[in-house]
Coordinates of C-alpha atoms and ligand atoms in Angstrom, one line a residue:
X1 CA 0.0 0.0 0.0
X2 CA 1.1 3.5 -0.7
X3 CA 1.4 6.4 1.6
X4 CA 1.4 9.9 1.8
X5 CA 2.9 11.4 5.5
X6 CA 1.1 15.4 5.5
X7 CA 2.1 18.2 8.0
X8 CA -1.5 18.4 10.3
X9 CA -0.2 22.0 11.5
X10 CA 2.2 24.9 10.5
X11 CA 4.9 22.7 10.2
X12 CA 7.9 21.4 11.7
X13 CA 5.2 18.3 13.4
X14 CA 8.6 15.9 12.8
X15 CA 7.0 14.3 9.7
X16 CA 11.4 13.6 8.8
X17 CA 11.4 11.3 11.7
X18 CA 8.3 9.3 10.7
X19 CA 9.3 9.5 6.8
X20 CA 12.4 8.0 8.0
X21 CA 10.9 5.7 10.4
X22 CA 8.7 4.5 7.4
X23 CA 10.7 4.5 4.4
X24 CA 12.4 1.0 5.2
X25 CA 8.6 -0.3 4.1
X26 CA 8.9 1.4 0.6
X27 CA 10.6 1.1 -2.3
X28 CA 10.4 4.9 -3.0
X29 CA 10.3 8.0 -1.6
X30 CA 9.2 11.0 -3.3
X31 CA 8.6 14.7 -3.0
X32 CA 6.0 16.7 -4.5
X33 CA 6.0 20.2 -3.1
X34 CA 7.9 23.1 -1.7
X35 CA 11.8 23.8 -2.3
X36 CA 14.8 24.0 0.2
X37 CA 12.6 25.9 2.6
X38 CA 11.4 22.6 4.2
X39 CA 14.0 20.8 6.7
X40 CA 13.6 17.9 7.7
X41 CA 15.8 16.7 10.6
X42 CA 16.2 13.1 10.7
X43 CA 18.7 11.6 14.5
X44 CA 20.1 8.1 13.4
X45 CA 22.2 5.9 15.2
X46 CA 24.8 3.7 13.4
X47 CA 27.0 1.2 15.1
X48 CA 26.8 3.6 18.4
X49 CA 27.4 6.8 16.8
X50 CA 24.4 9.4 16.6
X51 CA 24.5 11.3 13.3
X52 CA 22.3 14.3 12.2
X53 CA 20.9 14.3 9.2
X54 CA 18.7 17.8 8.1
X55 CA 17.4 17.5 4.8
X56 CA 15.8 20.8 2.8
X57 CA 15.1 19.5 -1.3
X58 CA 16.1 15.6 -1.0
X59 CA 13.6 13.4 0.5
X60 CA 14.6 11.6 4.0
X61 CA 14.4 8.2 2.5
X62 CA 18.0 9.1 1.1
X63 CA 19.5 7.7 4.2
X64 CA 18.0 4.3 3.5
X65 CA 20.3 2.2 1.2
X66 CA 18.2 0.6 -1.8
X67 CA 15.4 3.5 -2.2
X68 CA 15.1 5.5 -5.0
X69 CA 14.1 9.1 -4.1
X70 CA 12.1 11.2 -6.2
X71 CA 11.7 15.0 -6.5
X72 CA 8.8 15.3 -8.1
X73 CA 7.2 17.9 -10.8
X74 CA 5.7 20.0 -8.4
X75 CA 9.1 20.5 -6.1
X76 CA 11.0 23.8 -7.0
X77 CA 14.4 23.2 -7.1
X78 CA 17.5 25.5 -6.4
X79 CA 20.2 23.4 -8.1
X80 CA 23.1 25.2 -5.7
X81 CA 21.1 23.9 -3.0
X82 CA 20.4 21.1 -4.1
X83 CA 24.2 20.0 -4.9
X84 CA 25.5 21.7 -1.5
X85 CA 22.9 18.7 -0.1
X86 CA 23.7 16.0 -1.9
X87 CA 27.9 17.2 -1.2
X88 CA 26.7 17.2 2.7
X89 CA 25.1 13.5 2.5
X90 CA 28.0 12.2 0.4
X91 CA 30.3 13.8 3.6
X92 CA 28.7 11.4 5.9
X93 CA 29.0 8.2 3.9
X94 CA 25.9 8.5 2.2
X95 CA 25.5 7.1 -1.3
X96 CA 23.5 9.7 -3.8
X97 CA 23.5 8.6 -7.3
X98 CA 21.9 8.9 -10.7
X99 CA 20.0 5.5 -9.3
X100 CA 19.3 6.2 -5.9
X101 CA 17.8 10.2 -6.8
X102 CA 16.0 11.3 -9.9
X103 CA 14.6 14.8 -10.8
X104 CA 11.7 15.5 -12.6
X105 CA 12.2 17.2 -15.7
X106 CA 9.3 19.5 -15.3
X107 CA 9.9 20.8 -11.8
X108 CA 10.5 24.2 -11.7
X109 CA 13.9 26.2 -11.1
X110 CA 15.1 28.3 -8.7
X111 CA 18.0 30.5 -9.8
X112 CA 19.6 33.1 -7.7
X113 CA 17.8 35.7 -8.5
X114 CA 14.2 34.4 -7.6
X115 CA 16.8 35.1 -3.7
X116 CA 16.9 38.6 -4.6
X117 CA 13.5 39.4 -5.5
X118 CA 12.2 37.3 -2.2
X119 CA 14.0 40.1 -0.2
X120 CA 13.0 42.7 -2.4
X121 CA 9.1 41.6 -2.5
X122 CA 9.3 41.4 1.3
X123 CA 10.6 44.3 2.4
X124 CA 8.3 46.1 0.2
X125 CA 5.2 44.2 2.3
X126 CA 6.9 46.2 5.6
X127 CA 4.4 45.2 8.2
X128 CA 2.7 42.9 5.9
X129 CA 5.7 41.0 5.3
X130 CA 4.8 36.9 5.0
X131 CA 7.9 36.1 6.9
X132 CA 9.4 33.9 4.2
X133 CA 12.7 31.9 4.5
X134 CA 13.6 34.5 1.4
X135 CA 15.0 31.5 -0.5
X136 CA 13.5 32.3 -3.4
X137 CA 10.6 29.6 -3.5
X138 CA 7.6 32.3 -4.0
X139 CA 9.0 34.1 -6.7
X140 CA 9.8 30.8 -8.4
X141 CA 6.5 29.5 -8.6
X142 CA 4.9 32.9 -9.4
X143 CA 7.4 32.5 -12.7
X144 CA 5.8 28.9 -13.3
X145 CA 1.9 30.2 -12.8
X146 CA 3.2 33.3 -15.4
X147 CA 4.8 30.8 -17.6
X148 CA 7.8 31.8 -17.8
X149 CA 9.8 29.5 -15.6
X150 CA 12.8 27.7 -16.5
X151 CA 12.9 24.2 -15.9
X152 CA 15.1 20.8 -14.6
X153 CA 14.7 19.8 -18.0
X154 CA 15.8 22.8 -19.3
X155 CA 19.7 21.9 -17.7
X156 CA 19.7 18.5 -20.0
X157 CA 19.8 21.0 -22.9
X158 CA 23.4 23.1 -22.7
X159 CA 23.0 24.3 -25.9
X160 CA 20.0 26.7 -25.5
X161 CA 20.5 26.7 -21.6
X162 CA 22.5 30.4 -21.8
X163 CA 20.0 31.6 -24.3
X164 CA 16.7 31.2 -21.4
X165 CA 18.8 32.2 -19.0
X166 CA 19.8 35.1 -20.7
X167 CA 16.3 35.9 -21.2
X168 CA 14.8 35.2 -18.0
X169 CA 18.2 36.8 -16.4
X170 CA 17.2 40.7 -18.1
X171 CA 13.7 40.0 -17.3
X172 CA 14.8 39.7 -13.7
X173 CA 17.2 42.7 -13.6
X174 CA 14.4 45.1 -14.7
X175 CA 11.6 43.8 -12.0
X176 CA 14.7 43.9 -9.2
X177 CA 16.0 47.5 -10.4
X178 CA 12.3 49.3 -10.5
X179 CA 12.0 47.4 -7.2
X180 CA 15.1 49.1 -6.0
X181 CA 17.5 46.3 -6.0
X182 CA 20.4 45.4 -8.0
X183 CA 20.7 43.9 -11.4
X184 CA 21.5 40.6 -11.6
X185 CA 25.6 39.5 -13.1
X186 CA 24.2 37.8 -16.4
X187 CA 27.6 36.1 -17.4
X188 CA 27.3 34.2 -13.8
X189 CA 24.0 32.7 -14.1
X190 CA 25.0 31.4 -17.0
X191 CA 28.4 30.1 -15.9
X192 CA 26.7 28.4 -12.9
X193 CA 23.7 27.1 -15.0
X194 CA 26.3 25.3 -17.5
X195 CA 27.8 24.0 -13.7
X196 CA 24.9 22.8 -12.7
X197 CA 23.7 21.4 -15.9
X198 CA 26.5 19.3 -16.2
X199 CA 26.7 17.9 -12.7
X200 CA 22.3 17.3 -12.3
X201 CA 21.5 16.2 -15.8
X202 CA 22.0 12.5 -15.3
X203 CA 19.9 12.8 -12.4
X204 CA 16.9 14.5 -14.6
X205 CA 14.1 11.6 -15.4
X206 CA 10.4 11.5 -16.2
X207 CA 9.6 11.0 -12.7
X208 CA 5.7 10.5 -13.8
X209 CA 5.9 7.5 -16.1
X210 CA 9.0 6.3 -13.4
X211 CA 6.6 6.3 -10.6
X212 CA 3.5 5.1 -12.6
X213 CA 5.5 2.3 -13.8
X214 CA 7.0 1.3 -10.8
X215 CA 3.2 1.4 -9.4
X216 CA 2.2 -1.0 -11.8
X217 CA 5.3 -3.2 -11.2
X218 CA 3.8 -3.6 -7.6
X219 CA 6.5 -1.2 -6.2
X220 CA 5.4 0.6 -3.3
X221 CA 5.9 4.6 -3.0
X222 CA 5.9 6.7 -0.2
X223 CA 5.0 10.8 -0.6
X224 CA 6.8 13.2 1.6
X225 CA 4.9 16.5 2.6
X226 CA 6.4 19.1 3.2
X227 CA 5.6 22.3 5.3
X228 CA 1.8 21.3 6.6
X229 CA -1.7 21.6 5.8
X230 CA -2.0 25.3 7.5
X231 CA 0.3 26.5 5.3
X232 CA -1.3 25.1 1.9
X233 CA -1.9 28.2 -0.8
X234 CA -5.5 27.6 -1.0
X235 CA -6.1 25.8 2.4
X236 CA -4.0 27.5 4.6
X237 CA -3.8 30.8 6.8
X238 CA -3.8 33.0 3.7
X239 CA -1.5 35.0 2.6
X240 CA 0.9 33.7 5.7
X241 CA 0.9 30.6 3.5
X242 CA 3.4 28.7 1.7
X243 CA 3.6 29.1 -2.2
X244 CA 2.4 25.2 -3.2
X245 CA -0.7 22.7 -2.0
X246 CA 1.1 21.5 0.6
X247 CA -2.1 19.2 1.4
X248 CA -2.5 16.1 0.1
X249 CA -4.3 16.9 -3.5
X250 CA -0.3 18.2 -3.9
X251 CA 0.8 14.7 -4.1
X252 CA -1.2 13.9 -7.5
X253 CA -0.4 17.2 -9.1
X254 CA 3.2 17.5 -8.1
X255 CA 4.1 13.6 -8.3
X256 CA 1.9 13.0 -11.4
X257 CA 0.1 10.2 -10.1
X258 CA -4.0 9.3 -9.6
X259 CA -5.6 10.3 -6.6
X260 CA -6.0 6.1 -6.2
X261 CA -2.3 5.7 -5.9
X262 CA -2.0 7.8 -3.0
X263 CA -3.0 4.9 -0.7
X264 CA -3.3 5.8 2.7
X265 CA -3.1 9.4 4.2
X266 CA -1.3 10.1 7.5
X267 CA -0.7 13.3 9.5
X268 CA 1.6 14.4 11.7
X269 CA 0.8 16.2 14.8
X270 CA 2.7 17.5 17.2
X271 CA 1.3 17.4 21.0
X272 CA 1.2 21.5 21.0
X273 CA 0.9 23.5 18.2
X274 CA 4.0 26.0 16.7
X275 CA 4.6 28.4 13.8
X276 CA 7.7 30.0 12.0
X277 CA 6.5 33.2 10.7
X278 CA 4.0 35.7 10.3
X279 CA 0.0 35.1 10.2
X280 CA -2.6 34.8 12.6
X281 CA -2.2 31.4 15.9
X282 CA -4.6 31.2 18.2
X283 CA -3.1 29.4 20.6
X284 CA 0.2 31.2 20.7
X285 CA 1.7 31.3 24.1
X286 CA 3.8 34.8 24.7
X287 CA 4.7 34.0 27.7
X288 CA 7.2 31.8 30.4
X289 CA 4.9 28.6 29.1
X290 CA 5.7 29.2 25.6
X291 CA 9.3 29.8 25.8
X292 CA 9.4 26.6 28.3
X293 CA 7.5 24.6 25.0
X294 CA 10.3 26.2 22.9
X295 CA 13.0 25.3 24.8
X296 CA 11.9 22.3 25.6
X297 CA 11.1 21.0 22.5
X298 CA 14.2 22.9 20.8
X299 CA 11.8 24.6 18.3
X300 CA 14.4 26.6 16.3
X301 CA 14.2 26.2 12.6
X302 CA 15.9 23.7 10.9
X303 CA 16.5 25.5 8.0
X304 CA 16.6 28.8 8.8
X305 CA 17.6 28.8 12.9
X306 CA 14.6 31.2 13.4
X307 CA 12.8 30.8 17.3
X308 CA 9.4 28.7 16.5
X309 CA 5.7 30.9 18.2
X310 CA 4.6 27.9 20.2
X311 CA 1.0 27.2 21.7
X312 CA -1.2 25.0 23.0
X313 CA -2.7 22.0 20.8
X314 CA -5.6 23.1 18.9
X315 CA -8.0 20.7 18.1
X316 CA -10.0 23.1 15.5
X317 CA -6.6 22.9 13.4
X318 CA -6.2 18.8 13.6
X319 CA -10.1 18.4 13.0
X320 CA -9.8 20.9 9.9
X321 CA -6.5 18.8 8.6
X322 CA -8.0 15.4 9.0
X323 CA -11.1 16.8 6.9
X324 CA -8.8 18.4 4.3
X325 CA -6.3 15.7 3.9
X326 CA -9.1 13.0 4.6
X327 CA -6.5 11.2 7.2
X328 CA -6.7 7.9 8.0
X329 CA -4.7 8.0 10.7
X330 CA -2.1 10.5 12.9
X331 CA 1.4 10.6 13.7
X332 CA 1.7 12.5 17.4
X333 CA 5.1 14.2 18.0
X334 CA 7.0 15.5 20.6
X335 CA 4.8 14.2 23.8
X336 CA 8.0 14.1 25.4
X337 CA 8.3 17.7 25.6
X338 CA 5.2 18.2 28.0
X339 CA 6.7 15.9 30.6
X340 CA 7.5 18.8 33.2
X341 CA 4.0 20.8 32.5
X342 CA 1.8 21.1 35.6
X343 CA -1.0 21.0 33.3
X344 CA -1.9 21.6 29.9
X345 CA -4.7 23.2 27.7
X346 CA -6.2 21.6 24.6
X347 CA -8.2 24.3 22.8
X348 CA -11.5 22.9 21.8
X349 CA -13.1 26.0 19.5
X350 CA -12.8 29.9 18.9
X351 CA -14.6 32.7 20.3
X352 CA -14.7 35.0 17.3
X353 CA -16.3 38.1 17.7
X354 CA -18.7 36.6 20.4
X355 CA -19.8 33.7 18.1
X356 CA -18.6 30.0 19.0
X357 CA -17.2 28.0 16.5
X358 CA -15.6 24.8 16.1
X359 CA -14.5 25.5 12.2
X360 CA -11.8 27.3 11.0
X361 CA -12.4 30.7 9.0
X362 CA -10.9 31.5 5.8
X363 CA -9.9 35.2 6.6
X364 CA -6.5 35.4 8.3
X365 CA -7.9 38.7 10.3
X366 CA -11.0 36.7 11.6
X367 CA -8.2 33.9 12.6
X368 CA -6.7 36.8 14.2
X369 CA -9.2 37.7 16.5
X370 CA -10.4 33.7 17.3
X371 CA -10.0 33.6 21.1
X372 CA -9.1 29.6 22.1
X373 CA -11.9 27.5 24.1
X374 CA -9.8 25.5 26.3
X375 CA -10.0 22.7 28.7
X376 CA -7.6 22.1 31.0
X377 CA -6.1 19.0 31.9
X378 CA -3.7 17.4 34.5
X379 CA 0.2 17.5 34.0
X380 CA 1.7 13.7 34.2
X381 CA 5.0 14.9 35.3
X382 CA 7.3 11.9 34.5
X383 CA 9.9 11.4 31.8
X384 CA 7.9 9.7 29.1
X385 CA 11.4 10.2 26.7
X386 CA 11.6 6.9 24.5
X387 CA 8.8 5.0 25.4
X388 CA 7.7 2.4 23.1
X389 CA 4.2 0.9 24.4
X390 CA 1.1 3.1 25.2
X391 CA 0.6 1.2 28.2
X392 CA 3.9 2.5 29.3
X393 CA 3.1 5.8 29.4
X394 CA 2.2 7.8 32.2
X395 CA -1.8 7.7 33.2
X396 CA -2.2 11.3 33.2
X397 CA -0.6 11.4 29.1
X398 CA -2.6 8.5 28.1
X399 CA -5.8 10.5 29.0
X400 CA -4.7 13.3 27.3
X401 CA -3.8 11.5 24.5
X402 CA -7.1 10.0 24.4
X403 CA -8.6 13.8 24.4
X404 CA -6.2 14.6 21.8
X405 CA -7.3 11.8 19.5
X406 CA -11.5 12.1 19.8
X407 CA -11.5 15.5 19.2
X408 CA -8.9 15.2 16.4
X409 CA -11.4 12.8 14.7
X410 CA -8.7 10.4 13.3
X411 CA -7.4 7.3 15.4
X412 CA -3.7 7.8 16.5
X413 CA -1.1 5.3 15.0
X414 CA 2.1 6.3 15.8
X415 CA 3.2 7.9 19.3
X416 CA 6.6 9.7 19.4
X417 CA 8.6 10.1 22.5
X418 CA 11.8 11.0 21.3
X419 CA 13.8 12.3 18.1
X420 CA 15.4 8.8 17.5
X421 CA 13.6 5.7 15.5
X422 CA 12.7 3.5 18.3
X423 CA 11.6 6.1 20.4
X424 CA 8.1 5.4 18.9
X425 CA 4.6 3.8 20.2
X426 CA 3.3 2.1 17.1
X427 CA -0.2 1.3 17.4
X428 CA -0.6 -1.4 15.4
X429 CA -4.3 -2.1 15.5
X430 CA -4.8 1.5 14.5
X431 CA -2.3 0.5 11.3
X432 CA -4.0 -2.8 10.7
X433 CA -7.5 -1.4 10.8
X434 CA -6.5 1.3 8.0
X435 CA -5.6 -2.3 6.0
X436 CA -2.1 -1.6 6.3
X437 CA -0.1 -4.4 8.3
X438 CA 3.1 -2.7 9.7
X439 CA 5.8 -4.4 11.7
X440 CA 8.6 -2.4 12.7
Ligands
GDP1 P1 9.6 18.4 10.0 O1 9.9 19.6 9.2 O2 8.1 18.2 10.1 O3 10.3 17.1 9.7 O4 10.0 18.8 11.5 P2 11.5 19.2 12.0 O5 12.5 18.2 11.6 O6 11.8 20.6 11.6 O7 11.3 19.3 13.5 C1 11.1 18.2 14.3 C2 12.2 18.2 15.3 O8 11.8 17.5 16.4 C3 13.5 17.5 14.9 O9 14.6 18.1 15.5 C4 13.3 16.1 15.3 O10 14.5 15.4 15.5 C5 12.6 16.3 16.6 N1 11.6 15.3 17.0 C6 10.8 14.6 16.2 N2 10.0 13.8 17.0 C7 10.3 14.1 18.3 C8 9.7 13.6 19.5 O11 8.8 12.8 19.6 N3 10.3 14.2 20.6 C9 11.3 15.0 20.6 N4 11.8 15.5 21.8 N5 11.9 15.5 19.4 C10 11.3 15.0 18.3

């Protein structure tokens, strides 16, 4: 069975640990969204030694020897970052090959300029400003909606490679200038894009009929989400949103694969709620609580070393994802990091404006001014760090668990405790009853 592993939240749930946990069960591993602006931080332990892995563009099944990772169509791709990654893997013994990683020739580019006009663009929004990781992945899909991106393909074909990016090159000088930056050096894009032509092109493929075929062959394929359903262009907190469908209808248009081959759905969830960025969080915590969370739970950006806004878990978010992404199941993260909490709030529905409600609105400034419902519930106070059975766990977290799961609306299959792999409660009659049998 297939599977697709979605970001419940605003991100940064841990969906690289359970990719990672998972992968072993696939044969492939593919992206379909976003650019180097995810990061993915993956803790393994070989032969005694821990080693930290945090992946932006390459999918975390890369660590696994024998998968093939795909980046699919609907990835945008920054070849410099993408060969400073695949440098960093090869540094720690891991083999990246023309077998083991295949591009799609129709993703989209990012060049360096797309860079410039991020900062430009955002620092004309002054207040407004998205609070982007200013890598360049807006502007770059903004020049695929215009048509008039360049793409992977476009590197297998040296000859008229300088010629786009020539063209595309001016075009971005003038918008940077009139927006007051500088033009871009023409003779260096080109240099690099002949660079990076030579060094990516074996890896370019037609990652559609690849993972199609492969389908048919009775290969099994596992899609990596990237940033989370809050963040989604058209489901998420709008405009503080990410530039791609980061929910699961991304996975058909940006693998290039039926909505039947996406198998099962799963989300990941972490057990309180953060956010990198600007836009409306209801649950935020300003306060000694939410800088405990963030410590706690080390929520610093992986890509971008930015603090995490952290908050209680709201339940109006994970009902809203499961309904959006049509979950079958969810991945909770991070329980771990509540151990010391005297208690805890789950927020159940928003006070906007006076009015109840138990959905989430589609204007950011309503989401704005949603004031949490909570309940409160008791603290467990106990190290639950790397505990692998529910019945393990701490009274006092089971029943918040519990809570977490019948207001979430989708049965809980995997627990995490812990960054590592077996620091996991895998609840294997969730997995079976989703038809999926799963022994890890
Ligand atoms: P992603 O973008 O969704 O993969 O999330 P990140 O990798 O940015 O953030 C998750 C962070 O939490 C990483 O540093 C993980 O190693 C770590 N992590 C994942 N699961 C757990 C957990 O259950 N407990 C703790 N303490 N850390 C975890």
């Amino acid at each position: 069975m297939n599977l697709a592993i979605i970001g419940a939240q605003w991100g940064d749930e841990g969906k690289g640990k359970i990719v990672d946990l998972l992968a072993p069960h696939f044969d492939i591993v593919a992206r379909y969204q976003g650019g180097h602006n995810a990061g993915h931080t993956v803790i393994i332990r070989r032969d005694g030694v821990e080693q930290k892995f945090v992946l932006h563009l390459i999918p975390s099944g890369i660590t696994h020897p024998g998968k093939v990772c795909v980046i699919g169509n609907g990835v945008v791709v920054s070849p410099e970052a993408l060969l400073v990654e695949m440098d960093e893997l090869r540094a720690k013994g891991v083999e990246v090959n023309e077998r083991n990683l295949l591009i799609s020739n129709r993703a989209h580019l990012i060049l360096p300029y797309h860079a410039a006009l991020d900062r430009q663009i955002e620092a004309h929004r002054g207040g407004n400003a998205v609070g982007t990781t200013m890598r360049g992945i807006g502007p770059a899909y903004e020049d695929k909606m215009a048509r008039r991106g360049l793409r992977v393909g476009d590197l297998t074909d040296p000859a008229t490679l300088a010629e786009k990016l020539s063209t595309t090159g001016k075009q971005a000088s003038r918008l940077l200038t009139s927006l007051g930056g500088e033009p871009i050096d023409e003779a260096k894009l080109i240099d690099d894009g002949l660079r990076w032509a030579d060094k990516l092109a074996p890896h370019v493929a037609e990652t559609a009929y690849f993972l199609n075929n492969a389908a048919r062959e009775g290969k099994t394929l596992l899609f990596e989400g990237a940033q989370a359903t809050m963040l989604d262009i058209d489901h998420g907190t709008y405009p503080f949103v990410t530039s791609s469908n980061s929910s699961v209808g991304g996975a058909c248009t940006g693998a290039g694969i039926p909505p039947r081959l996406v198998g099962l759905t799963i989300g990941v969830i972490k057990a309180y709620t953060t956010r990198v960025g600007g836009g409306p969080f209801p649950t935020e915590l300003d306060d000694d609580m939410g800088e405990l969370i963030r410590a706690r739970g080390g929520e610093y950006g992986a890509s971008t070393g930015r603090p995490r806004r952290t908050g209680w878990f709201d339940a109006v978010i994970a009902r809203y994802a499961v309904m959006i992404n049509g979950l079958d199941a969810l991945a909770l993260t991070k329980l771990d990091v509540l151990d010391e909490l005297d208690e805890l709030k789950i927020c159940v529905g928003y006070r906007i404006d006076g009015r109840e409600t138990g959905e989430v609105p589609y204007d950011a400034g309503l989401m704005a001014r949603a004031e949490p419902v909570y309940e409160t519930w008791p603290g467990w106070k106990e190290r639950t760090v790397g505990i692998s059975r529910l019945e393990d766990l701490p009274a006092r977290a089971q029943q918040y668990i519990r809570r977490l799961e019948e207001l979430s609306g989708a049965p809980f299959g995997f627990i995490s405790t812990g960054a590592e792999r077996n620091e996991t409660i895998i609840a294997a009659d969730v997995l079976n009853r989703c038809g999926w049998e799963l022994s890890v």
